[in-house]
C-alpha cells in the first residue's frame, strides 16, 4: 500500500512541477472587489478580480474554505497557489489592505502578492512544492521578498529537519544561537530551499517557533536561526524584518570571511613549513 501511495504522490508532484493542471484549475482567492471594496466570499455574491478585472463568483460550500473563483476555467496569475486554512491563518495576522496586493513589473507583468507590508516587503506563503525556476522568477520580480514555507505538508519533513539540526553544530555569534549543518541534503525541505537568495522561514506548526534559513546557506553548509512566531509577525508589522534578517546575514558573511582567512593562513603555514623542510634537506645534502 505504501508503494501505491508513494507512486501517486510522485505523480502529483510531477504534475505540480510541470503545471499540467495549472490552467484548468480555478484560481481560489480570499478577496474580490465588490462595489470597489475588498470583500471576503459570502453566499450568492459576485465580485471582480483585483488582478485581471474578470467576474468572480463566491464559493461557500461545506468542504473547502470559503473563497472566490473566476467564472469559468480562468487563472489570471500562474504563480497563484490555491488557498488553504494554513494560508488564511497566516494572512489573518496582517491588515486586510496588506493582503492579496496586485504588483506590476517594469515590463507590465502582473502578479498578486499574498501580503505586502507598509515597507514594501512582500511575504509569500508557500504550501505546495515550488520548482526552483519559478522561485527564482519570484525572487527577481519582487524587489523585497521573504518566504514562509509550510513544513507540515509532508509527514517526515519536520522529523528529518530536526534530526539534521540536532546532528549539526551551534555558532553562538553575538548572543545569537545559529544552527549550522554540513548535510542539508539529508532534509528534503532544506535541500529544496537551501540555495534561495532571499530569507526563508519554515513553519512546522509549532506555536512557539519557526526557523529562519539564512540566504548565505548552500548545499555545502546551511545556517538557521530559531525565531518565535509572534516575534516574526511583529517584525513584519513594524517594518523591522529586513533589518534583523540583514544583520544576521551580515554576521554569517563575516564568519565565513573569518573561516576563509583562517583556512588560508593555515594553508600558508603548512606551505611554509614544507618549504622550510625542503630547504633544510637540500642544505644537508650540500654539506
PDB file of C-alpha atoms in Angstrom:
ATOM      1  CA  UNK A   1       0.000   0.000   0.000  1.00  0.00           C
ATOM      2  CA  UNK A   2       2.855   2.397   0.797  1.00  0.00           C
ATOM      3  CA  UNK A   3       4.302   1.890  -2.685  1.00  0.00           C
ATOM      4  CA  UNK A   4       0.984   2.743  -4.286  1.00  0.00           C
ATOM      5  CA  UNK A   5       0.611   5.910  -2.229  1.00  0.00           C
ATOM      6  CA  UNK A   6       4.254   6.776  -2.906  1.00  0.00           C
ATOM      7  CA  UNK A   7       3.728   6.389  -6.643  1.00  0.00           C
ATOM      8  CA  UNK A   8       0.594   8.518  -6.535  1.00  0.00           C
ATOM      9  CA  UNK A   9       2.493  11.173  -4.589  1.00  0.00           C
ATOM     10  CA  UNK A  10       5.219  11.196  -7.289  1.00  0.00           C
ATOM     11  CA  UNK A  11       2.564  11.709  -9.973  1.00  0.00           C
ATOM     12  CA  UNK A  12       1.039  14.623  -8.053  1.00  0.00           C
ATOM     13  CA  UNK A  13       4.475  16.134  -7.520  1.00  0.00           C
ATOM     14  CA  UNK A  14       5.266  15.793 -11.219  1.00  0.00           C
ATOM     15  CA  UNK A  15       2.027  17.477 -12.212  1.00  0.00           C
ATOM     16  CA  UNK A  16       2.774  20.291  -9.787  1.00  0.00           C
ATOM     17  CA  UNK A  17       6.239  20.835 -11.250  1.00  0.00           C
ATOM     18  CA  UNK A  18       5.064  20.728 -14.862  1.00  0.00           C
ATOM     19  CA  UNK A  19       1.901  22.722 -14.097  1.00  0.00           C
ATOM     20  CA  UNK A  20      -0.113  20.436 -16.357  1.00  0.00           C
ATOM     21  CA  UNK A  21      -3.093  21.067 -14.125  1.00  0.00           C
ATOM     22  CA  UNK A  22      -2.458  24.792 -13.659  1.00  0.00           C
ATOM     23  CA  UNK A  23      -4.570  26.414 -16.417  1.00  0.00           C
ATOM     24  CA  UNK A  24      -7.602  24.165 -15.821  1.00  0.00           C
ATOM     25  CA  UNK A  25      -7.866  24.727 -12.068  1.00  0.00           C
ATOM     26  CA  UNK A  26      -9.986  27.623 -10.920  1.00  0.00           C
ATOM     27  CA  UNK A  27      -7.971  30.165  -9.020  1.00  0.00           C
ATOM     28  CA  UNK A  28      -9.160  30.459  -5.412  1.00  0.00           C
ATOM     29  CA  UNK A  29      -8.777  33.817  -3.692  1.00  0.00           C
ATOM     30  CA  UNK A  30      -9.713  35.244  -0.317  1.00  0.00           C
ATOM     31  CA  UNK A  31     -10.780  38.644  -1.659  1.00  0.00           C
ATOM     32  CA  UNK A  32     -12.628  40.092  -4.626  1.00  0.00           C
ATOM     33  CA  UNK A  33     -13.745  43.649  -5.332  1.00  0.00           C
ATOM     34  CA  UNK A  34     -17.404  44.232  -4.561  1.00  0.00           C
ATOM     35  CA  UNK A  35     -18.548  47.757  -5.403  1.00  0.00           C
ATOM     36  CA  UNK A  36     -14.878  48.760  -5.452  1.00  0.00           C
ATOM     37  CA  UNK A  37     -14.044  47.368  -1.999  1.00  0.00           C
ATOM     38  CA  UNK A  38     -12.186  44.198  -0.969  1.00  0.00           C
ATOM     39  CA  UNK A  39     -14.649  41.653   0.391  1.00  0.00           C
ATOM     40  CA  UNK A  40     -14.408  38.040   1.522  1.00  0.00           C
ATOM     41  CA  UNK A  41     -16.625  35.460  -0.138  1.00  0.00           C
ATOM     42  CA  UNK A  42     -20.220  35.130   1.056  1.00  0.00           C
ATOM     43  CA  UNK A  43     -23.083  33.099  -0.373  1.00  0.00           C
ATOM     44  CA  UNK A  44     -24.645  34.313  -3.613  1.00  0.00           C
ATOM     45  CA  UNK A  45     -22.142  37.127  -4.142  1.00  0.00           C
ATOM     46  CA  UNK A  46     -20.328  38.185  -7.293  1.00  0.00           C
ATOM     47  CA  UNK A  47     -17.223  40.322  -7.479  1.00  0.00           C
ATOM     48  CA  UNK A  48     -14.385  41.487  -9.678  1.00  0.00           C
ATOM     49  CA  UNK A  49     -10.875  40.017  -9.680  1.00  0.00           C
ATOM     50  CA  UNK A  50      -8.402  42.687  -8.499  1.00  0.00           C
ATOM     51  CA  UNK A  51      -5.788  41.162 -10.786  1.00  0.00           C
ATOM     52  CA  UNK A  52      -7.484  40.859 -14.175  1.00  0.00           C
ATOM     53  CA  UNK A  53     -10.900  42.525 -13.742  1.00  0.00           C
ATOM     54  CA  UNK A  54     -12.827  39.377 -14.638  1.00  0.00           C
ATOM     55  CA  UNK A  55     -16.024  38.278 -12.900  1.00  0.00           C
ATOM     56  CA  UNK A  56     -15.624  36.164  -9.779  1.00  0.00           C
ATOM     57  CA  UNK A  57     -18.238  34.083  -8.003  1.00  0.00           C
ATOM     58  CA  UNK A  58     -18.285  33.145  -4.339  1.00  0.00           C
ATOM     59  CA  UNK A  59     -17.771  29.513  -3.335  1.00  0.00           C
ATOM     60  CA  UNK A  60     -19.186  28.867   0.125  1.00  0.00           C
ATOM     61  CA  UNK A  61     -19.656  25.124   0.455  1.00  0.00           C
ATOM     62  CA  UNK A  62     -19.248  22.755   3.379  1.00  0.00           C
ATOM     63  CA  UNK A  63     -15.923  21.148   2.398  1.00  0.00           C
ATOM     64  CA  UNK A  64     -13.484  23.784   1.157  1.00  0.00           C
ATOM     65  CA  UNK A  65     -12.830  27.101   2.846  1.00  0.00           C
ATOM     66  CA  UNK A  66     -14.986  29.945   1.519  1.00  0.00           C
ATOM     67  CA  UNK A  67     -13.273  31.618  -1.428  1.00  0.00           C
ATOM     68  CA  UNK A  68     -13.714  33.492  -4.668  1.00  0.00           C
ATOM     69  CA  UNK A  69     -13.182  31.762  -8.018  1.00  0.00           C
ATOM     70  CA  UNK A  70     -13.072  33.103 -11.566  1.00  0.00           C
ATOM     71  CA  UNK A  71     -16.168  32.436 -13.599  1.00  0.00           C
ATOM     72  CA  UNK A  72     -15.023  29.708 -15.987  1.00  0.00           C
ATOM     73  CA  UNK A  73     -11.638  27.997 -16.108  1.00  0.00           C
ATOM     74  CA  UNK A  74      -9.539  31.118 -15.865  1.00  0.00           C
ATOM     75  CA  UNK A  75      -6.264  31.601 -13.976  1.00  0.00           C
ATOM     76  CA  UNK A  76      -5.030  35.183 -14.283  1.00  0.00           C
ATOM     77  CA  UNK A  77      -1.849  34.629 -12.254  1.00  0.00           C
ATOM     78  CA  UNK A  78       0.028  31.385 -12.946  1.00  0.00           C
ATOM     79  CA  UNK A  79       2.036  31.935  -9.757  1.00  0.00           C
ATOM     80  CA  UNK A  80      -1.069  31.795  -7.609  1.00  0.00           C
ATOM     81  CA  UNK A  81      -1.461  28.904  -5.190  1.00  0.00           C
ATOM     82  CA  UNK A  82      -4.974  27.981  -4.127  1.00  0.00           C
ATOM     83  CA  UNK A  83      -5.937  28.916  -0.590  1.00  0.00           C
ATOM     84  CA  UNK A  84      -5.676  26.511   2.341  1.00  0.00           C
ATOM     85  CA  UNK A  85      -6.507  27.061   6.002  1.00  0.00           C
ATOM     86  CA  UNK A  86      -2.760  27.484   6.530  1.00  0.00           C
ATOM     87  CA  UNK A  87      -2.684  30.385   4.052  1.00  0.00           C
ATOM     88  CA  UNK A  88      -5.707  32.006   5.663  1.00  0.00           C
ATOM     89  CA  UNK A  89      -4.255  31.731   9.152  1.00  0.00           C
ATOM     90  CA  UNK A  90      -1.046  33.457   8.093  1.00  0.00           C
ATOM     91  CA  UNK A  91      -2.779  36.205   6.125  1.00  0.00           C
ATOM     92  CA  UNK A  92      -5.037  36.818   9.100  1.00  0.00           C
ATOM     93  CA  UNK A  93      -2.050  38.118  11.095  1.00  0.00           C
ATOM     94  CA  UNK A  94      -1.932  41.202   8.882  1.00  0.00           C
ATOM     95  CA  UNK A  95      -4.298  44.065   7.973  1.00  0.00           C
ATOM     96  CA  UNK A  96      -6.797  43.448   5.196  1.00  0.00           C
ATOM     97  CA  UNK A  97      -5.276  46.141   2.979  1.00  0.00           C
ATOM     98  CA  UNK A  98      -1.928  44.297   3.040  1.00  0.00           C
ATOM     99  CA  UNK A  99      -3.431  41.056   1.738  1.00  0.00           C
ATOM    100  CA  UNK A 100      -3.594  39.981  -1.933  1.00  0.00           C
ATOM    101  CA  UNK A 101      -1.974  43.102  -3.357  1.00  0.00           C
ATOM    102  CA  UNK A 102      -1.534  43.373  -7.135  1.00  0.00           C
ATOM    103  CA  UNK A 103       2.062  44.072  -8.143  1.00  0.00           C
ATOM    104  CA  UNK A 104       3.302  45.295 -11.536  1.00  0.00           C
ATOM    105  CA  UNK A 105       6.747  44.767 -13.039  1.00  0.00           C
ATOM    106  CA  UNK A 106       8.559  47.285 -15.228  1.00  0.00           C
ATOM    107  CA  UNK A 107       7.571  45.271 -18.313  1.00  0.00           C
ATOM    108  CA  UNK A 108       3.888  45.274 -17.323  1.00  0.00           C
ATOM    109  CA  UNK A 109       3.983  41.778 -15.856  1.00  0.00           C
ATOM    110  CA  UNK A 110       1.388  41.445 -13.103  1.00  0.00           C
ATOM    111  CA  UNK A 111       1.167  39.195 -10.050  1.00  0.00           C
ATOM    112  CA  UNK A 112      -0.762  39.103  -6.783  1.00  0.00           C
ATOM    113  CA  UNK A 113       1.355  39.136  -3.614  1.00  0.00           C
ATOM    114  CA  UNK A 114      -0.002  37.207  -0.633  1.00  0.00           C
ATOM    115  CA  UNK A 115       0.937  40.059   1.711  1.00  0.00           C
ATOM    116  CA  UNK A 116       2.695  43.376   1.096  1.00  0.00           C
ATOM    117  CA  UNK A 117       3.689  45.296   4.222  1.00  0.00           C
ATOM    118  CA  UNK A 118       3.895  49.056   4.708  1.00  0.00           C
ATOM    119  CA  UNK A 119       7.624  48.965   3.923  1.00  0.00           C
ATOM    120  CA  UNK A 120       7.044  47.233   0.574  1.00  0.00           C
ATOM    121  CA  UNK A 121       8.183  43.826   1.808  1.00  0.00           C
ATOM    122  CA  UNK A 122       6.272  41.008   0.110  1.00  0.00           C
ATOM    123  CA  UNK A 123       5.501  37.833   2.073  1.00  0.00           C
ATOM    124  CA  UNK A 124       4.741  34.744   0.032  1.00  0.00           C
ATOM    125  CA  UNK A 125       3.163  31.811   1.875  1.00  0.00           C
ATOM    126  CA  UNK A 126       4.095  28.584   0.098  1.00  0.00           C
ATOM    127  CA  UNK A 127       2.288  25.345   0.874  1.00  0.00           C
ATOM    128  CA  UNK A 128       2.869  23.162  -2.182  1.00  0.00           C
ATOM    129  CA  UNK A 129       6.090  22.231  -3.974  1.00  0.00           C
ATOM    130  CA  UNK A 130       7.630  25.106  -5.936  1.00  0.00           C
ATOM    131  CA  UNK A 131      10.074  24.393  -8.718  1.00  0.00           C
ATOM    132  CA  UNK A 132      13.369  26.328  -8.459  1.00  0.00           C
ATOM    133  CA  UNK A 133      12.899  28.191 -11.745  1.00  0.00           C
ATOM    134  CA  UNK A 134       9.621  29.760 -10.616  1.00  0.00           C
ATOM    135  CA  UNK A 135      11.095  30.570  -7.215  1.00  0.00           C
ATOM    136  CA  UNK A 136      13.979  32.427  -8.845  1.00  0.00           C
ATOM    137  CA  UNK A 137      11.499  34.314 -11.042  1.00  0.00           C
ATOM    138  CA  UNK A 138       9.549  35.472  -7.983  1.00  0.00           C
ATOM    139  CA  UNK A 139      12.747  36.421  -6.154  1.00  0.00           C
ATOM    140  CA  UNK A 140      13.613  38.633  -9.120  1.00  0.00           C
ATOM    141  CA  UNK A 141      10.127  40.069  -9.659  1.00  0.00           C
ATOM    142  CA  UNK A 142       9.589  41.286  -6.094  1.00  0.00           C
ATOM    143  CA  UNK A 143      12.242  43.831  -5.017  1.00  0.00           C
ATOM    144  CA  UNK A 144      11.836  42.847  -1.356  1.00  0.00           C
ATOM    145  CA  UNK A 145      10.638  39.341  -0.580  1.00  0.00           C
ATOM    146  CA  UNK A 146      10.549  36.774   2.223  1.00  0.00           C
ATOM    147  CA  UNK A 147       9.125  33.251   2.019  1.00  0.00           C
ATOM    148  CA  UNK A 148       7.120  31.409   4.656  1.00  0.00           C
ATOM    149  CA  UNK A 149       7.091  27.686   3.835  1.00  0.00           C
ATOM    150  CA  UNK A 150       4.626  25.146   5.210  1.00  0.00           C
ATOM    151  CA  UNK A 151       6.688  22.402   6.837  1.00  0.00           C
ATOM    152  CA  UNK A 152       3.654  20.303   7.741  1.00  0.00           C
ATOM    153  CA  UNK A 153       2.725  19.279   4.181  1.00  0.00           C
ATOM    154  CA  UNK A 154       4.866  16.125   4.196  1.00  0.00           C
ATOM    155  CA  UNK A 155       4.787  13.810   7.203  1.00  0.00           C
ATOM    156  CA  UNK A 156       8.544  13.345   7.599  1.00  0.00           C
ATOM    157  CA  UNK A 157       9.751  16.882   6.879  1.00  0.00           C
ATOM    158  CA  UNK A 158       9.788  18.062  10.488  1.00  0.00           C
ATOM    159  CA  UNK A 159      11.473  14.962  11.953  1.00  0.00           C
ATOM    160  CA  UNK A 160      14.191  14.926   9.299  1.00  0.00           C
ATOM    161  CA  UNK A 161      14.754  18.658   9.662  1.00  0.00           C
ATOM    162  CA  UNK A 162      15.101  18.430  13.450  1.00  0.00           C
ATOM    163  CA  UNK A 163      17.455  15.439  13.077  1.00  0.00           C
ATOM    164  CA  UNK A 164      19.742  17.442  10.788  1.00  0.00           C
ATOM    165  CA  UNK A 165      19.716  20.358  13.248  1.00  0.00           C
ATOM    166  CA  UNK A 166      20.495  18.111  16.210  1.00  0.00           C
ATOM    167  CA  UNK A 167      23.371  16.415  14.385  1.00  0.00           C
ATOM    168  CA  UNK A 168      24.823  19.774  13.328  1.00  0.00           C
ATOM    169  CA  UNK A 169      26.753  22.350  15.323  1.00  0.00           C
ATOM    170  CA  UNK A 170      25.914  25.624  17.032  1.00  0.00           C
ATOM    171  CA  UNK A 171      27.555  29.010  16.486  1.00  0.00           C
ATOM    172  CA  UNK A 172      26.970  31.471  19.357  1.00  0.00           C
ATOM    173  CA  UNK A 173      27.708  34.701  17.478  1.00  0.00           C
ATOM    174  CA  UNK A 174      26.938  37.943  19.349  1.00  0.00           C
ATOM    175  CA  UNK A 175      24.341  36.291  21.596  1.00  0.00           C
ATOM    176  CA  UNK A 176      22.549  34.770  18.575  1.00  0.00           C
ATOM    177  CA  UNK A 177      22.372  30.986  18.537  1.00  0.00           C
ATOM    178  CA  UNK A 178      22.925  29.958  14.929  1.00  0.00           C
ATOM    179  CA  UNK A 179      22.492  26.309  13.981  1.00  0.00           C
ATOM    180  CA  UNK A 180      24.846  25.016  11.322  1.00  0.00           C
ATOM    181  CA  UNK A 181      24.631  21.807   9.298  1.00  0.00           C
ATOM    182  CA  UNK A 182      27.007  20.455   6.669  1.00  0.00           C
ATOM    183  CA  UNK A 183      24.426  17.966   5.390  1.00  0.00           C
ATOM    184  CA  UNK A 184      21.295  19.949   4.416  1.00  0.00           C
ATOM    185  CA  UNK A 185      20.569  17.439   1.659  1.00  0.00           C
ATOM    186  CA  UNK A 186      19.510  14.942   4.346  1.00  0.00           C
ATOM    187  CA  UNK A 187      16.443  17.104   4.974  1.00  0.00           C
ATOM    188  CA  UNK A 188      14.252  17.276   1.906  1.00  0.00           C
ATOM    189  CA  UNK A 189      12.685  20.643   2.722  1.00  0.00           C
ATOM    190  CA  UNK A 190      16.140  22.126   3.374  1.00  0.00           C
ATOM    191  CA  UNK A 191      17.518  20.700   0.152  1.00  0.00           C
ATOM    192  CA  UNK A 192      14.660  22.316  -1.814  1.00  0.00           C
ATOM    193  CA  UNK A 193      15.165  25.796  -0.346  1.00  0.00           C
ATOM    194  CA  UNK A 194      18.819  25.986   0.695  1.00  0.00           C
ATOM    195  CA  UNK A 195      20.057  27.999  -2.302  1.00  0.00           C
ATOM    196  CA  UNK A 196      17.345  30.657  -2.052  1.00  0.00           C
ATOM    197  CA  UNK A 197      18.705  34.192  -2.354  1.00  0.00           C
ATOM    198  CA  UNK A 198      16.115  35.769  -0.024  1.00  0.00           C
ATOM    199  CA  UNK A 199      15.046  34.953   3.566  1.00  0.00           C
ATOM    200  CA  UNK A 200      13.057  31.739   4.046  1.00  0.00           C
ATOM    201  CA  UNK A 201      11.085  30.856   7.186  1.00  0.00           C
ATOM    202  CA  UNK A 202       9.957  27.282   7.843  1.00  0.00           C
ATOM    203  CA  UNK A 203       6.683  26.808   9.706  1.00  0.00           C
ATOM    204  CA  UNK A 204       6.374  23.323  11.220  1.00  0.00           C
ATOM    205  CA  UNK A 205       3.143  24.095  13.025  1.00  0.00           C
ATOM    206  CA  UNK A 206       4.844  24.875  16.333  1.00  0.00           C
ATOM    207  CA  UNK A 207       3.228  27.828  18.024  1.00  0.00           C
ATOM    208  CA  UNK A 208       6.386  28.942  19.793  1.00  0.00           C
ATOM    209  CA  UNK A 209       8.932  28.850  16.969  1.00  0.00           C
ATOM    210  CA  UNK A 210       9.828  28.972  13.288  1.00  0.00           C
ATOM    211  CA  UNK A 211      13.194  28.529  11.588  1.00  0.00           C
ATOM    212  CA  UNK A 212      14.948  31.234   9.559  1.00  0.00           C
ATOM    213  CA  UNK A 213      17.105  29.885   6.710  1.00  0.00           C
ATOM    214  CA  UNK A 214      19.852  32.454   6.181  1.00  0.00           C
ATOM    215  CA  UNK A 215      20.371  33.342   2.479  1.00  0.00           C
ATOM    216  CA  UNK A 216      24.129  32.584   2.739  1.00  0.00           C
ATOM    217  CA  UNK A 217      23.262  28.882   3.004  1.00  0.00           C
ATOM    218  CA  UNK A 218      24.330  26.390   0.330  1.00  0.00           C
ATOM    219  CA  UNK A 219      24.257  22.615  -0.105  1.00  0.00           C
ATOM    220  CA  UNK A 220      27.722  22.557   1.470  1.00  0.00           C
ATOM    221  CA  UNK A 221      26.616  24.316   4.654  1.00  0.00           C
ATOM    222  CA  UNK A 222      23.284  25.709   5.846  1.00  0.00           C
ATOM    223  CA  UNK A 223      22.759  28.272   8.613  1.00  0.00           C
ATOM    224  CA  UNK A 224      19.494  28.570  10.531  1.00  0.00           C
ATOM    225  CA  UNK A 225      18.148  30.622  13.415  1.00  0.00           C
ATOM    226  CA  UNK A 226      15.168  29.748  15.574  1.00  0.00           C
ATOM    227  CA  UNK A 227      12.668  32.606  15.811  1.00  0.00           C
ATOM    228  CA  UNK A 228       9.418  32.946  17.748  1.00  0.00           C
ATOM    229  CA  UNK A 229       6.332  33.090  15.541  1.00  0.00           C
ATOM    230  CA  UNK A 230       4.879  36.132  17.348  1.00  0.00           C
ATOM    231  CA  UNK A 231       8.229  37.915  17.060  1.00  0.00           C
ATOM    232  CA  UNK A 232       8.269  37.241  13.301  1.00  0.00           C
ATOM    233  CA  UNK A 233       4.797  38.744  12.895  1.00  0.00           C
ATOM    234  CA  UNK A 234       5.822  41.758  14.995  1.00  0.00           C
ATOM    235  CA  UNK A 235       8.928  42.334  12.864  1.00  0.00           C
ATOM    236  CA  UNK A 236       6.824  42.200   9.686  1.00  0.00           C
ATOM    237  CA  UNK A 237       4.214  44.536  11.144  1.00  0.00           C
ATOM    238  CA  UNK A 238       6.599  47.197  12.450  1.00  0.00           C
ATOM    239  CA  UNK A 239       8.872  47.041   9.401  1.00  0.00           C
ATOM    240  CA  UNK A 240      11.955  45.627  11.130  1.00  0.00           C
ATOM    241  CA  UNK A 241      12.193  42.193   9.492  1.00  0.00           C
ATOM    242  CA  UNK A 242      14.580  43.296   6.738  1.00  0.00           C
ATOM    243  CA  UNK A 243      16.916  44.954   9.228  1.00  0.00           C
ATOM    244  CA  UNK A 244      17.007  41.932  11.553  1.00  0.00           C
ATOM    245  CA  UNK A 245      17.496  39.343   8.785  1.00  0.00           C
ATOM    246  CA  UNK A 246      20.050  41.602   7.095  1.00  0.00           C
ATOM    247  CA  UNK A 247      22.091  41.925  10.299  1.00  0.00           C
ATOM    248  CA  UNK A 248      22.066  38.158  10.875  1.00  0.00           C
ATOM    249  CA  UNK A 249      23.075  37.525   7.257  1.00  0.00           C
ATOM    250  CA  UNK A 250      25.925  40.035   7.653  1.00  0.00           C
ATOM    251  CA  UNK A 251      27.154  38.160  10.740  1.00  0.00           C
ATOM    252  CA  UNK A 252      27.311  34.951   8.714  1.00  0.00           C
ATOM    253  CA  UNK A 253      29.219  36.705   5.917  1.00  0.00           C
ATOM    254  CA  UNK A 254      31.734  37.960   8.476  1.00  0.00           C
ATOM    255  CA  UNK A 255      32.014  34.478   9.977  1.00  0.00           C
ATOM    256  CA  UNK A 256      32.550  32.949   6.524  1.00  0.00           C
ATOM    257  CA  UNK A 257      35.272  35.535   5.779  1.00  0.00           C
ATOM    258  CA  UNK A 258      36.926  34.715   9.105  1.00  0.00           C
ATOM    259  CA  UNK A 259      36.892  30.989   8.272  1.00  0.00           C
ATOM    260  CA  UNK A 260      38.305  31.672   4.822  1.00  0.00           C
ATOM    261  CA  UNK A 261      41.154  33.797   6.218  1.00  0.00           C
ATOM    262  CA  UNK A 262      41.890  31.250   8.951  1.00  0.00           C
ATOM    263  CA  UNK A 263      41.971  28.389   6.470  1.00  0.00           C
ATOM    264  CA  UNK A 264      44.151  30.419   4.112  1.00  0.00           C
ATOM    265  CA  UNK A 265      46.579  31.202   6.946  1.00  0.00           C
ATOM    266  CA  UNK A 266      46.717  27.503   7.859  1.00  0.00           C
ATOM    267  CA  UNK A 267      47.454  26.569   4.252  1.00  0.00           C
ATOM    268  CA  UNK A 268      50.184  29.227   4.034  1.00  0.00           C
ATOM    269  CA  UNK A 269      51.685  27.999   7.294  1.00  0.00           C
ATOM    270  CA  UNK A 270      51.795  24.403   6.045  1.00  0.00           C
ATOM    271  CA  UNK A 271      53.290  25.523   2.740  1.00  0.00           C
ATOM    272  CA  UNK A 272      55.995  27.498   4.554  1.00  0.00           C
ATOM    273  CA  UNK A 273      56.747  24.536   6.818  1.00  0.00           C
ATOM    274  CA  UNK A 274      57.096  22.214   3.812  1.00  0.00           C
ATOM    275  CA  UNK A 275      59.332  24.731   2.053  1.00  0.00           C
ATOM    276  CA  UNK A 276      61.494  25.084   5.167  1.00  0.00           C
ATOM    277  CA  UNK A 277      61.879  21.288   5.414  1.00  0.00           C
ATOM    278  CA  UNK A 278      62.871  21.060   1.759  1.00  0.00           C
ATOM    279  CA  UNK A 279      65.493  23.811   2.224  1.00  0.00           C
ATOM    280  CA  UNK A 280      66.905  22.072   5.296  1.00  0.00           C
ATOM    281  CA  UNK A 281      67.102  18.775   3.426  1.00  0.00           C
ATOM    282  CA  UNK A 282      68.807  20.441   0.449  1.00  0.00           C
ATOM    283  CA  UNK A 283      71.422  22.100   2.708  1.00  0.00           C
ATOM    284  CA  UNK A 284      72.211  18.777   4.375  1.00  0.00           C
ATOM    285  CA  UNK A 285      72.853  17.194   1.016  1.00  0.00           C
ATOM    286  CA  UNK A 286      75.230  20.000   0.018  1.00  0.00           C
ATOM    287  CA  UNK A 287      77.347  19.677   3.137  1.00  0.00           C
TER     288      UNK A 287
END
